[in-house]
Tab-separated table of C-alpha atoms in Angstrom:
chain	number	residue	atom	x	y	z
A	1	MET	CA	-70.376	160.885	-6.583
A	2	ILE	CA	-73.756	160.291	-4.951
A	3	LYS	CA	-72.310	157.653	-2.614
A	4	VAL	CA	-69.488	160.012	-1.659
A	5	PHE	CA	-72.023	162.753	-0.925
A	6	GLN	CA	-74.151	160.379	1.157
A	7	ALA	CA	-71.110	159.335	3.152
A	8	PHE	CA	-70.211	162.978	3.697
A	9	VAL	CA	-73.729	163.772	4.989
A	10	LYS	CA	-73.679	160.670	7.199
A	11	LYS	CA	-70.375	161.780	8.682
A	12	GLU	CA	-71.825	165.209	9.448
A	13	PHE	CA	-74.825	163.585	11.150
A	14	TYR	CA	-72.569	161.497	13.371
A	15	HIS	CA	-70.513	164.559	14.236
A	16	ILE	CA	-73.612	166.557	15.248
A	17	LEU	CA	-75.331	163.784	17.206
A	18	ARG	CA	-72.295	162.979	19.332
A	19	ASP	CA	-71.753	166.648	20.240
A	20	LYS	CA	-73.947	167.297	23.283
A	21	ARG	CA	-73.337	171.058	23.163
A	22	THR	CA	-74.599	171.271	19.593
A	23	LEU	CA	-77.701	169.263	20.443
A	24	LEU	CA	-78.331	171.506	23.456
A	25	ILE	CA	-78.122	174.605	21.280
A	26	LEU	CA	-80.216	173.036	18.552
A	27	PHE	CA	-83.073	171.741	20.684
A	28	GLY	CA	-82.652	173.108	24.210
A	29	MET	CA	-82.262	176.805	23.455
A	30	PRO	CA	-85.275	177.155	21.124
A	31	LEU	CA	-87.599	175.431	23.585
A	32	ALA	CA	-86.325	177.572	26.448
A	33	GLN	CA	-86.524	180.770	24.406
A	34	ILE	CA	-90.053	180.286	23.176
A	35	LEU	CA	-91.220	179.562	26.730
A	36	ILE	CA	-89.453	182.655	28.045
A	37	PHE	CA	-90.578	184.895	25.180
A	38	GLY	CA	-94.075	183.502	25.176
A	39	TYR	CA	-94.627	184.204	28.858
A	40	ALA	CA	-92.448	187.292	29.317
A	41	VAL	CA	-92.861	189.261	26.084
A	42	THR	CA	-96.434	190.472	26.312
A	43	ASN	CA	-98.345	193.740	26.263
A	44	GLU	CA	-101.056	192.373	28.524
A	45	PHE	CA	-101.170	192.764	32.262
A	46	ASN	CA	-103.126	191.305	35.139
A	47	ASP	CA	-103.627	192.588	38.682
A	48	ALA	CA	-101.973	195.942	37.987
A	49	GLN	CA	-101.585	197.761	41.304
A	50	ILE	CA	-103.543	201.041	41.347
A	51	ASP	CA	-104.219	203.665	44.006
A	52	VAL	CA	-107.509	205.530	44.387
A	53	LEU	CA	-107.893	209.060	45.715
A	54	ASP	CA	-111.555	208.911	46.715
A	55	TYR	CA	-113.004	212.314	47.569
A	56	ALA	CA	-116.587	211.033	47.319
A	57	LYS	CA	-116.409	208.157	49.813
A	58	ASP	CA	-119.939	207.042	48.979
A	59	GLU	CA	-121.615	203.867	47.781
A	60	THR	CA	-121.299	204.711	44.087
A	61	SER	CA	-117.559	205.370	44.343
A	62	MET	CA	-117.069	202.040	46.130
A	63	GLN	CA	-119.079	200.307	43.394
A	64	PHE	CA	-116.867	201.962	40.796
A	65	ILE	CA	-113.717	200.771	42.580
A	66	ASP	CA	-115.120	197.231	42.774
A	67	HIS	CA	-115.962	197.404	39.070
A	68	LEU	CA	-112.358	198.296	38.225
A	69	GLN	CA	-111.120	195.226	40.079
A	70	SER	CA	-113.739	192.899	38.600
A	71	SER	CA	-111.965	192.772	35.237
A	72	GLY	CA	-108.904	191.095	36.733
A	73	ASN	CA	-106.666	193.757	35.178
A	74	PHE	CA	-106.556	195.992	38.227
A	75	GLN	CA	-106.004	195.374	41.891
A	76	LEU	CA	-106.489	198.049	44.521
A	77	ASN	CA	-103.219	198.845	46.232
A	78	LYS	CA	-104.418	201.467	48.712
A	79	ILE	CA	-106.919	204.241	49.223
A	80	LEU	CA	-105.352	207.699	49.311
A	81	TYR	CA	-106.713	210.657	51.229
A	82	THR	CA	-104.589	213.583	50.058
A	83	GLU	CA	-102.753	214.680	46.921
A	84	THR	CA	-99.562	214.687	48.967
A	85	GLN	CA	-99.836	210.915	49.359
A	86	MET	CA	-100.309	210.568	45.597
A	87	GLU	CA	-97.209	212.614	44.816
A	88	ALA	CA	-95.150	210.742	47.397
A	89	GLY	CA	-96.225	207.379	45.989
A	90	MET	CA	-95.323	208.467	42.461
A	91	LYS	CA	-91.885	209.678	43.496
A	92	ALA	CA	-91.158	206.467	45.396
A	93	GLY	CA	-92.248	204.354	42.429
A	94	ASP	CA	-94.933	202.612	44.477
A	95	SER	CA	-97.791	204.083	42.429
A	96	LYS	CA	-97.979	203.614	38.665
A	97	LEU	CA	-101.569	204.760	38.313
A	98	VAL	CA	-103.823	206.857	40.538
A	99	ILE	CA	-107.539	207.412	39.940
A	100	ALA	CA	-109.040	210.515	41.567
A	101	ILE	CA	-112.828	210.372	42.144
A	102	PRO	CA	-114.501	213.800	42.593
A	103	GLU	CA	-116.491	214.684	45.697
A	104	ASN	CA	-119.896	214.935	43.981
A	105	PHE	CA	-119.366	211.774	41.963
A	106	SER	CA	-122.650	210.022	42.848
A	107	ALA	CA	-124.911	213.076	42.560
A	108	ASP	CA	-123.488	214.242	39.247
A	109	PHE	CA	-123.407	210.715	37.835
A	110	TYR	CA	-127.085	209.908	38.391
A	111	SER	CA	-128.309	213.414	37.551
A	112	GLY	CA	-126.736	213.245	34.125
A	113	GLN	CA	-124.180	215.953	34.826
A	114	PRO	CA	-120.665	215.633	33.378
A	115	VAL	CA	-118.380	213.718	35.703
A	116	LYS	CA	-114.619	214.185	35.475
A	117	ILE	CA	-112.461	211.382	36.828
A	118	GLN	CA	-108.781	212.194	36.884
A	119	VAL	CA	-106.341	209.456	35.931
A	120	VAL	CA	-102.708	210.112	36.827
A	121	ALA	CA	-100.161	207.694	35.360
A	122	ASP	CA	-96.399	207.354	35.712
A	123	GLY	CA	-95.118	208.532	32.322
A	124	SER	CA	-91.566	207.307	32.883
A	125	ASP	CA	-92.760	204.116	31.161
A	126	PRO	CA	-94.959	205.556	28.384
A	127	ASN	CA	-96.047	202.251	26.859
A	128	ASN	CA	-97.217	200.861	30.174
A	129	ALA	CA	-98.855	204.171	31.107
A	130	ASN	CA	-100.807	204.359	27.838
A	131	THR	CA	-101.983	200.777	28.209
A	132	LEU	CA	-103.159	201.362	31.778
A	133	VAL	CA	-105.038	204.536	30.820
A	134	GLN	CA	-106.747	202.750	27.917
A	135	TYR	CA	-107.890	199.939	30.207
A	136	VAL	CA	-109.228	202.444	32.747
A	137	THR	CA	-111.129	204.244	29.984
A	138	GLN	CA	-112.747	200.986	28.900
A	139	MET	CA	-113.760	200.164	32.452
A	140	VAL	CA	-115.230	203.644	32.980
A	141	ASN	CA	-117.314	203.267	29.839
A	142	SER	CA	-118.552	199.819	30.860
A	143	PHE	CA	-119.424	201.087	34.355
A	144	GLN	CA	-121.436	203.906	32.867
A	145	MET	CA	-123.338	201.555	30.548
A	146	GLU	CA	-124.170	199.172	33.393
A	147	ARG	CA	-125.224	201.748	36.006
A	148	ARG	CA	-127.059	204.404	34.049
A	149	LYS	CA	-130.321	202.951	32.796
A	150	VAL	CA	-131.107	205.755	30.376
A	151	LEU	CA	-131.531	205.805	26.630
A	152	PRO	CA	-128.545	207.056	24.698
A	153	ASN	CA	-128.594	210.402	22.968
A	154	PRO	CA	-130.341	209.900	19.600
A	155	TYR	CA	-127.583	211.845	17.881
A	156	ARG	CA	-124.785	209.904	19.493
A	157	ILE	CA	-122.622	207.721	17.260
A	158	ASN	CA	-121.926	204.334	18.802
A	159	VAL	CA	-118.875	202.465	17.573
A	160	GLU	CA	-118.855	198.684	17.666
A	161	SER	CA	-115.452	197.155	17.048
A	162	ARG	CA	-114.558	193.560	16.273
A	163	MET	CA	-111.058	192.139	16.136
A	164	MET	CA	-110.803	189.508	13.433
A	165	TYR	CA	-108.397	186.566	13.785
A	166	ASN	CA	-107.654	187.544	17.404
A	167	PRO	CA	-110.915	188.697	19.027
A	168	GLN	CA	-109.546	188.527	22.568
A	169	LEU	CA	-106.347	190.414	21.640
A	170	VAL	CA	-104.129	187.667	23.027
A	171	SER	CA	-100.545	188.893	22.761
A	172	ALA	CA	-99.216	185.356	22.247
A	173	TYR	CA	-100.822	185.351	18.801
A	174	ASN	CA	-98.358	188.056	17.828
A	175	PHE	CA	-95.293	187.162	19.849
A	176	VAL	CA	-95.188	183.389	19.293
A	177	PRO	CA	-94.845	183.603	15.463
A	178	GLY	CA	-92.217	186.305	15.894
A	179	THR	CA	-90.361	184.219	18.452
A	180	ILE	CA	-90.401	181.196	16.132
A	181	ALA	CA	-88.917	183.259	13.307
A	182	LEU	CA	-86.298	184.779	15.587
A	183	ILE	CA	-84.988	181.632	17.234
A	184	LEU	CA	-84.982	179.557	14.044
A	185	LEU	CA	-82.961	182.191	12.216
A	186	ILE	CA	-80.453	182.660	15.017
A	187	ILE	CA	-80.059	178.999	15.956
A	188	CYS	CA	-79.892	177.651	12.407
A	189	ALA	CA	-77.587	180.374	11.107
A	190	MET	CA	-75.328	180.238	14.153
A	191	LEU	CA	-74.889	176.465	14.108
A	192	THR	CA	-74.207	176.376	10.390
A	193	SER	CA	-71.802	179.301	10.589
A	194	LEU	CA	-69.762	177.381	13.140
A	195	THR	CA	-69.329	174.286	10.960
A	196	ILE	CA	-67.021	175.619	8.269
A	197	ALA	CA	-65.267	177.897	10.756
A	198	ARG	CA	-64.526	174.784	12.835
A	199	GLU	CA	-63.043	173.077	9.773
A	200	LYS	CA	-60.768	176.090	9.253
A	201	GLU	CA	-59.580	176.061	12.841
A	202	SER	CA	-58.957	172.317	12.870
A	203	GLY	CA	-57.068	172.469	9.575
A	204	THR	CA	-59.363	170.054	7.714
A	205	MET	CA	-60.727	172.679	5.340
A	206	GLU	CA	-57.935	172.161	2.823
A	207	ILE	CA	-58.658	168.416	2.814
A	208	LEU	CA	-62.299	169.106	1.961
A	209	LEU	CA	-61.351	171.522	-0.816
A	210	VAL	CA	-59.161	168.922	-2.560
A	211	SER	CA	-61.676	166.101	-2.092
A	212	PRO	CA	-63.611	164.680	-5.088
A	213	LEU	CA	-66.683	166.662	-4.052
A	214	PRO	CA	-67.162	170.029	-5.799
A	215	PRO	CA	-67.610	173.119	-3.571
A	216	LEU	CA	-71.400	173.224	-4.045
A	217	LEU	CA	-71.825	169.635	-2.840
A	218	ILE	CA	-69.562	170.333	0.124
A	219	ILE	CA	-71.856	173.208	1.083
A	220	LEU	CA	-74.954	171.039	0.622
A	221	GLY	CA	-73.349	168.246	2.600
A	222	LYS	CA	-72.715	170.630	5.476
A	223	VAL	CA	-76.211	172.098	5.301
A	224	THR	CA	-78.282	168.937	4.822
A	225	PRO	CA	-77.953	167.480	8.365
A	226	TYR	CA	-78.703	170.846	9.942
A	227	ALA	CA	-81.659	171.329	7.588
A	228	ILE	CA	-83.221	168.046	8.707
A	229	LEU	CA	-82.551	168.613	12.404
A	230	SER	CA	-83.609	172.266	12.262
A	231	PHE	CA	-86.837	171.350	10.479
A	232	THR	CA	-87.541	168.871	13.257
A	233	ASN	CA	-86.804	171.674	15.671
A	234	ALA	CA	-89.267	173.947	13.843
A	235	ILE	CA	-92.017	171.324	14.199
A	236	LEU	CA	-91.352	171.040	17.934
A	237	VAL	CA	-91.500	174.821	18.348
A	238	LEU	CA	-94.772	175.029	16.412
A	239	LEU	CA	-96.292	172.283	18.550
A	240	LEU	CA	-95.141	174.059	21.681
A	241	GLY	CA	-96.684	177.341	20.543
A	242	HIS	CA	-99.949	175.616	19.644
A	243	PHE	CA	-100.444	173.429	22.705
A	244	VAL	CA	-98.830	175.609	25.390
A	245	PHE	CA	-99.847	179.095	24.243
A	246	ASP	CA	-102.997	178.050	22.340
A	247	VAL	CA	-101.905	179.780	19.140
A	248	PRO	CA	-104.283	178.423	16.480
A	249	ILE	CA	-103.273	176.916	13.155
A	250	VAL	CA	-106.177	177.887	10.927
A	251	GLY	CA	-104.495	177.327	7.565
A	252	SER	CA	-103.031	174.282	5.893
A	253	ILE	CA	-100.575	172.384	8.072
A	254	GLY	CA	-98.794	171.096	4.977
A	255	LEU	CA	-98.291	174.654	3.686
A	256	LEU	CA	-97.120	175.778	7.103
A	257	LEU	CA	-94.510	172.998	7.297
A	258	LEU	CA	-93.365	173.769	3.755
A	259	MET	CA	-92.869	177.426	4.663
A	260	CYS	CA	-90.971	176.436	7.800
A	261	PHE	CA	-88.665	174.244	5.733
A	262	LEU	CA	-88.068	177.102	3.277
A	263	TYR	CA	-87.198	179.463	6.112
A	264	VAL	CA	-84.895	176.906	7.718
A	265	VAL	CA	-83.039	176.503	4.408
A	266	THR	CA	-82.777	180.303	4.124
A	267	ALA	CA	-81.319	180.536	7.617
A	268	LEU	CA	-78.878	177.701	6.958
A	269	ALA	CA	-77.778	179.281	3.684
A	270	LEU	CA	-77.159	182.558	5.505
A	271	GLY	CA	-75.196	180.721	8.168
A	272	THR	CA	-73.107	179.016	5.513
A	273	LEU	CA	-72.302	182.383	3.949
A	274	ILE	CA	-71.269	183.765	7.335
A	275	SER	CA	-69.012	180.771	7.947
A	276	THR	CA	-67.226	181.186	4.620
A	277	VAL	CA	-66.162	184.731	5.507
A	278	SER	CA	-65.259	183.941	9.132
A	279	LYS	CA	-61.817	182.723	10.117
A	280	THR	CA	-62.636	181.372	13.569
A	281	GLN	CA	-65.649	179.935	15.393
A	282	GLN	CA	-65.715	182.930	17.708
A	283	ASP	CA	-65.787	185.274	14.731
A	284	ALA	CA	-68.605	183.279	13.158
A	285	MET	CA	-70.640	183.282	16.365
A	286	MET	CA	-70.228	187.034	16.832
A	287	ARG	CA	-71.240	187.715	13.243
A	288	SER	CA	-74.314	185.497	13.480
A	289	LEU	CA	-75.459	186.818	16.847
A	290	MET	CA	-74.732	190.517	16.392
A	291	GLY	CA	-75.643	190.605	12.723
A	292	LEU	CA	-78.896	188.653	13.068
A	293	MET	CA	-80.302	188.961	16.587
A	294	MET	CA	-80.764	192.726	16.820
A	295	PRO	CA	-82.076	193.287	13.265
A	296	SER	CA	-84.392	190.273	13.524
A	297	MET	CA	-85.773	191.380	16.875
A	298	ILE	CA	-86.153	195.113	16.230
A	299	LEU	CA	-86.420	195.587	12.450
A	300	SER	CA	-88.634	192.646	11.471
A	301	GLY	CA	-91.929	193.846	12.950
A	302	PHE	CA	-91.622	191.312	15.764
A	303	ILE	CA	-91.905	193.878	18.562
A	304	PHE	CA	-92.328	197.251	16.849
A	305	PRO	CA	-94.389	197.904	13.673
A	306	LEU	CA	-92.070	198.352	10.718
A	307	THR	CA	-94.268	201.034	9.164
A	308	SER	CA	-93.828	203.322	12.178
A	309	MET	CA	-90.035	203.401	11.768
A	310	PRO	CA	-87.993	205.916	9.747
A	311	ILE	CA	-87.669	205.179	6.048
A	312	LEU	CA	-84.034	204.100	6.351
A	313	LEU	CA	-84.846	201.513	9.011
A	314	GLN	CA	-87.797	200.297	6.945
A	315	TYR	CA	-85.442	199.626	4.030
A	316	ILE	CA	-83.052	197.771	6.326
A	317	GLY	CA	-85.965	195.732	7.670
A	318	GLN	CA	-86.817	194.672	4.128
A	319	ILE	CA	-83.574	192.668	3.892
A	320	VAL	CA	-84.174	190.752	7.137
A	321	PRO	CA	-85.523	187.251	6.372
A	322	ALA	CA	-87.541	187.161	9.582
A	323	THR	CA	-89.669	190.068	8.304
A	324	TYR	CA	-91.187	187.878	5.606
A	325	PHE	CA	-91.425	184.684	7.611
A	326	ILE	CA	-93.333	186.405	10.434
A	327	GLU	CA	-95.863	187.626	7.899
A	328	ILE	CA	-96.122	184.118	6.423
A	329	LEU	CA	-96.695	182.560	9.859
A	330	LYS	CA	-99.399	185.054	10.786
A	331	ALA	CA	-101.078	184.663	7.411
A	332	VAL	CA	-101.167	180.860	7.502
A	333	MET	CA	-101.633	180.264	11.240
A	334	LEU	CA	-104.061	183.064	12.106
A	335	ARG	CA	-105.758	184.123	8.859
A	336	GLY	CA	-105.774	180.708	7.198
A	337	VAL	CA	-104.671	181.945	3.763
A	338	GLY	CA	-103.370	179.842	0.906
A	339	LEU	CA	-100.150	179.999	-1.060
A	340	ASN	CA	-101.542	182.580	-3.512
A	341	PHE	CA	-101.745	185.176	-0.729
A	342	ILE	CA	-98.096	184.804	0.338
A	343	LEU	CA	-96.374	184.418	-3.022
A	344	TYR	CA	-94.480	187.690	-2.607
A	345	GLU	CA	-92.976	186.700	0.749
A	346	VAL	CA	-92.167	183.206	-0.549
A	347	ALA	CA	-90.455	184.654	-3.627
A	348	ILE	CA	-88.324	186.941	-1.455
A	349	LEU	CA	-87.174	184.042	0.754
A	350	VAL	CA	-86.377	181.882	-2.279
A	351	ALA	CA	-84.377	184.742	-3.811
A	352	MET	CA	-82.496	185.309	-0.550
A	353	THR	CA	-81.677	181.602	-0.274
A	354	THR	CA	-80.365	181.554	-3.839
A	355	VAL	CA	-78.203	184.638	-3.285
A	356	PHE	CA	-76.767	183.332	-0.017
A	357	LEU	CA	-75.892	179.943	-1.515
A	358	PHE	CA	-74.400	181.551	-4.622
A	359	PHE	CA	-72.025	183.783	-2.678
A	360	ALA	CA	-71.127	180.941	-0.330
A	361	TRP	CA	-70.322	178.767	-3.376
A	362	ARG	CA	-68.277	181.582	-4.925
A	363	LYS	CA	-66.264	181.920	-1.749
A	364	PHE	CA	-65.522	178.182	-1.814
A	365	LYS	CA	-64.628	178.351	-5.478
A	366	ILE	CA	-62.200	181.208	-4.935
A	367	ARG	CA	-60.460	179.269	-2.179
A	368	LEU	CA	-60.313	176.180	-4.385
A	369	GLU	CA	-58.730	178.112	-7.259
C-alpha cells in the first residue's frame, strides 16, 4: 500500500512539474502579488502635493512652508492668493490639501498669542484626508517646538508616545504578513481545488475511486505534492518580504516555518473540499476565488480592523483561516513570541484542517459507495 501511495504521489509531482501554467500560478503569481501589494497597498505617502494660501507673506510663513516640505511628506504645489483659487483647485481635483496662513502669523506666533492655521482637505477621500491632516498637525507641533524658545506651561501635560515592534510605523510590517496569508490561501486552495475537478472532467475520477487506495489516501496523495511545493513557495515569499521590504523576523524561524506549513496544509485541505463539491474546473476556480479572496482580504483584518466591523461580519471573519494566520505571522515575526502565546490560533487552524479533510473524505466515501 505504501509503494502504491508513493507511486501515486510521484505521478502527481510529474503532472505538476510538466504543467507550465500550474508552475506559473504556483510560483509566479505569489511573487508578483507580494511585490504589487507590498509597494501599492500602503497608508504612507511621500511628496503629497499641497497648496498654501499665504496671507502673511513674511519670513516666518516662508520658514513654516519650508518646514512642511522638510519632512519629505509634503511638496509645495503652488502658492494661492485668493480663496477663489482654493475653491477652483478643489473643484478641479488639483488640490487635495490647502493650508491657509493668517495675516498676523509672525507677530502672533512670537508674542505668544493664539495662532489659527486653517487646513482645508478634500473629504471625498476621507482616509487620505484624515492622514494628511494628521501629518500637518504633527508638522505644526514640531515647528512650534523648534521656533519658540520658551518654557512650556507648568500645568501642561506632555504626552510622549512610543510605538513598540514598529517604531517608524512602516506600513509594510502590516501589509506584508497579510499579503502572505492572502496569496498562500488563494493559490494553494485554488490549485488543489482544480486537481480533483480536472479528474472529473477527464473521466479518470472513477478509475481512482476503484483503485486499491482508500479515499483518504487518494486525498493525501493529491495534497502531498502541492503541500511540498506550496511550502517552498511560502519560504520564497517570506524571504522576499524580509529582504525586499525589510520586514523583520524577530521570533524563531523554525516556529515560523512550522506555522507556515500548518497554514499551507489548511489551505490545501480547504481546496480539496472545494474540489470535491465542484463538477468542473471552472466551477472550482470560481468557488475558490469568490469564496476566499473577498473574505480573506476584507474580513481577516488584513486591511480593515476586524473589531471595528459589525458583529455579524466579525463572526464571519472568525471562520476565515487567514484571520488567525495573520495574527500568528505578526506575533512571531514582529513581536517575537513563542508557541505558548499563539496556541489559540494554532488550535483553530488545526481544527479547521481536520474538519476540511473530514468532509472531503466523506464526500469521497459517498461517491465510492
